Amino acid sequence: MSDLFVDNPQSAGLEHQNGSDPRQRAWMEVSAQAVESNARALRQLLAPGCALMAVVKADGYGHGAETVARAAICGGATSLGVATLQEGIELRRAGLELPVLVLGNLIQVEDLRACLHWQLMPTLSSMREALLCQNLASGSGRRFAVQLKLDTGMTRLGCDWQDGSRLTQAIQQLDQLILRGVYSHLALADGGPSGDAERITRLQQERFEAVTRAHRSDNLQFHLANSAGTLRDRSLHHDQVRVGLALYGHAPSEHLNQTVPLEPAMGVKARVSLIRDVPAGVGVSYGHRFVTSRPSRLAVVGIGYADGVSRCLSGQIAVLHAGRRLPQVGAITMDQLMVDATDHPTLDVGDVVTLLGSDGDAVIHPQDWAELSDSIPWEVLCSFKHRLPRLVV
Ligand SMILES: *Cc1c(COP(=O)(O)O)cnc(C)c1O
């Protein structure tokens, strides 16, 4: 029971609403300082005139949107990107006043009206939305700042890039709209430096620049790069980069890992709730997928798939304790998982193990889980649930 509640939660600033220590069972630790230093490191990579947009959609990739937005701003971000109207409103309600771009498509007039009210910039993909915005703005006596998206090869949102120049002009002629930026999104920028990834990225860049060239003197902000594009090549930066994953301390792929020093901002931890000594030949957890091959010391850890540890990872991951790796065994259950502590006789009830993040020199990255579960680090970060208390450290 050595370190159970050894810290005074009040003095550590970690008291929960009900006054109890949120670190009783399982929790996430978010380092605002890591986000700030990642933003700073990314800014160093950008040309002086190039701005950093912090993409804080999906509750800041699971880290807490307000926390990461404030940290990114301290590190030099000058605008924020969200996916939904609600995410934008929450940032405004939190008192953040810098430009916010809604990256998703808003189709309801009421949603666009709310955008105008909260001074959030909608993304336009067609003249239909531009005219809706123009009408809303005329009725309100207020001008509406918007951005136009071009599809240069992602085949998701945006107008056909061939129509980009015509739409840019048409939107600029709508007197109630202020077209602030024109942007596009890369589909393969995290791929290797040769082959399809390079070819398609260059093609997207050429298409994008065919539009930007025609409007160079128009006082528009042009942006194309996500984290991968930002780390891949400065010629993709244009006037602004939109960075998500790298802000949270992870490179989108192995070969982009060395560009800037990034510090993971999220740690996931849980406590051992019970230690069991069992003989050889005992089946463990649902389905008995794991059977002990020797007399074993098993630790029950209070975190499961309802907290965001995917059941696909059963029997494949490890947890860290005192700088060592302990294999997780048997099916991960909704609220708990089992760890083989036979070779770690000092592990005790109440001890804290690390599922994601570092412990001493050992570290487990979202990328490690992603490789084991046919996923990607983005999805791993977004998968943690509200049951897991989130502590800013
Ligand atoms: C999510 C998103 C980003 C950020 O992507 P990362 O790969 O996490 O850097 C940038 N632009 C758009 C349009 C997005 O939807």
mmCIF file of C-alpha atoms and ligand atoms in Angstrom, residues 53 55 57 61 82-83 101 103-104 123 149 156-157 183-186 223-230 241-248 252 378, ligand 1:
data_model
loop_
_atom_site.group_PDB
_atom_site.id
_atom_site.type_symbol
_atom_site.label_atom_id
_atom_site.label_comp_id
_atom_site.label_asym_id
_atom_site.label_seq_id
_atom_site.Cartn_x
_atom_site.Cartn_y
_atom_site.Cartn_z
ATOM 1 C CA MET A 53 -3.287 27.170 -35.835
ATOM 2 C CA VAL A 55 -6.293 22.100 -33.907
ATOM 3 C CA LYS A 57 -11.174 19.430 -32.130
ATOM 4 C CA TYR A 61 -7.687 15.055 -29.103
ATOM 5 C CA VAL A 82 -12.430 22.827 -34.209
ATOM 6 C CA ALA A 83 -14.594 20.288 -36.010
ATOM 7 C CA LEU A 101 -12.157 28.085 -37.682
ATOM 8 C CA LEU A 103 -13.332 22.713 -40.014
ATOM 9 C CA GLY A 104 -16.540 20.717 -40.515
ATOM 10 C CA THR A 123 -15.717 26.602 -43.733
ATOM 11 C CA LYS A 149 -12.065 25.149 -48.710
ATOM 12 C CA ARG A 156 -13.794 15.069 -48.622
ATOM 13 C CA LEU A 157 -14.883 18.665 -47.997
ATOM 14 C CA TYR A 183 -7.407 26.272 -47.566
ATOM 15 C CA SER A 184 -7.107 22.642 -48.517
ATOM 16 C CA HIS A 185 -6.197 19.386 -46.772
ATOM 17 C CA LEU A 186 -3.492 16.820 -47.556
ATOM 18 C CA HIS A 223 -3.124 27.126 -45.673
ATOM 19 C CA LEU A 224 -2.636 23.503 -46.582
ATOM 20 C CA ALA A 225 -0.510 21.595 -44.059
ATOM 21 C CA ASN A 226 -1.619 19.371 -41.180
ATOM 22 C CA SER A 227 1.017 17.960 -38.774
ATOM 23 C CA ALA A 228 2.448 15.680 -41.442
ATOM 24 C CA GLY A 229 2.684 18.441 -44.037
ATOM 25 C CA THR A 230 4.221 20.784 -41.469
ATOM 26 C CA VAL A 241 -0.199 25.465 -40.694
ATOM 27 C CA ARG A 242 -2.995 23.574 -38.916
ATOM 28 C CA VAL A 243 -1.408 21.289 -36.381
ATOM 29 C CA GLY A 244 -3.141 18.685 -34.240
ATOM 30 C CA LEU A 245 -1.227 15.490 -33.537
ATOM 31 C CA ALA A 246 2.241 17.037 -33.303
ATOM 32 C CA LEU A 247 0.963 19.599 -30.798
ATOM 33 C CA TYR A 248 0.136 16.695 -28.498
ATOM 34 C CA PRO A 252 2.312 11.264 -37.667
ATOM 35 C CA TRP A 378 -5.082 9.973 -33.491
HETATM 36 C C1 LIG B 1 -7.869 17.406 -37.983
HETATM 37 C C2 LIG B 1 -7.437 18.336 -39.021
HETATM 38 C C3 LIG B 1 -6.131 18.884 -38.987
HETATM 39 C C4 LIG B 1 -5.074 18.444 -38.007
HETATM 40 O O1 LIG B 1 -4.552 17.191 -38.404
HETATM 41 P P1 LIG B 1 -3.291 16.537 -37.667
HETATM 42 O O2 LIG B 1 -2.894 15.425 -38.562
HETATM 43 O O3 LIG B 1 -3.769 16.030 -36.349
HETATM 44 O O4 LIG B 1 -2.260 17.580 -37.545
HETATM 45 C C5 LIG B 1 -5.822 19.845 -39.927
HETATM 46 N N1 LIG B 1 -6.720 20.236 -40.868
HETATM 47 C C6 LIG B 1 -7.965 19.711 -40.932
HETATM 48 C C7 LIG B 1 -8.899 20.178 -41.991
HETATM 49 C C8 LIG B 1 -8.357 18.742 -40.025
HETATM 50 O O5 LIG B 1 -9.587 18.220 -40.105
#
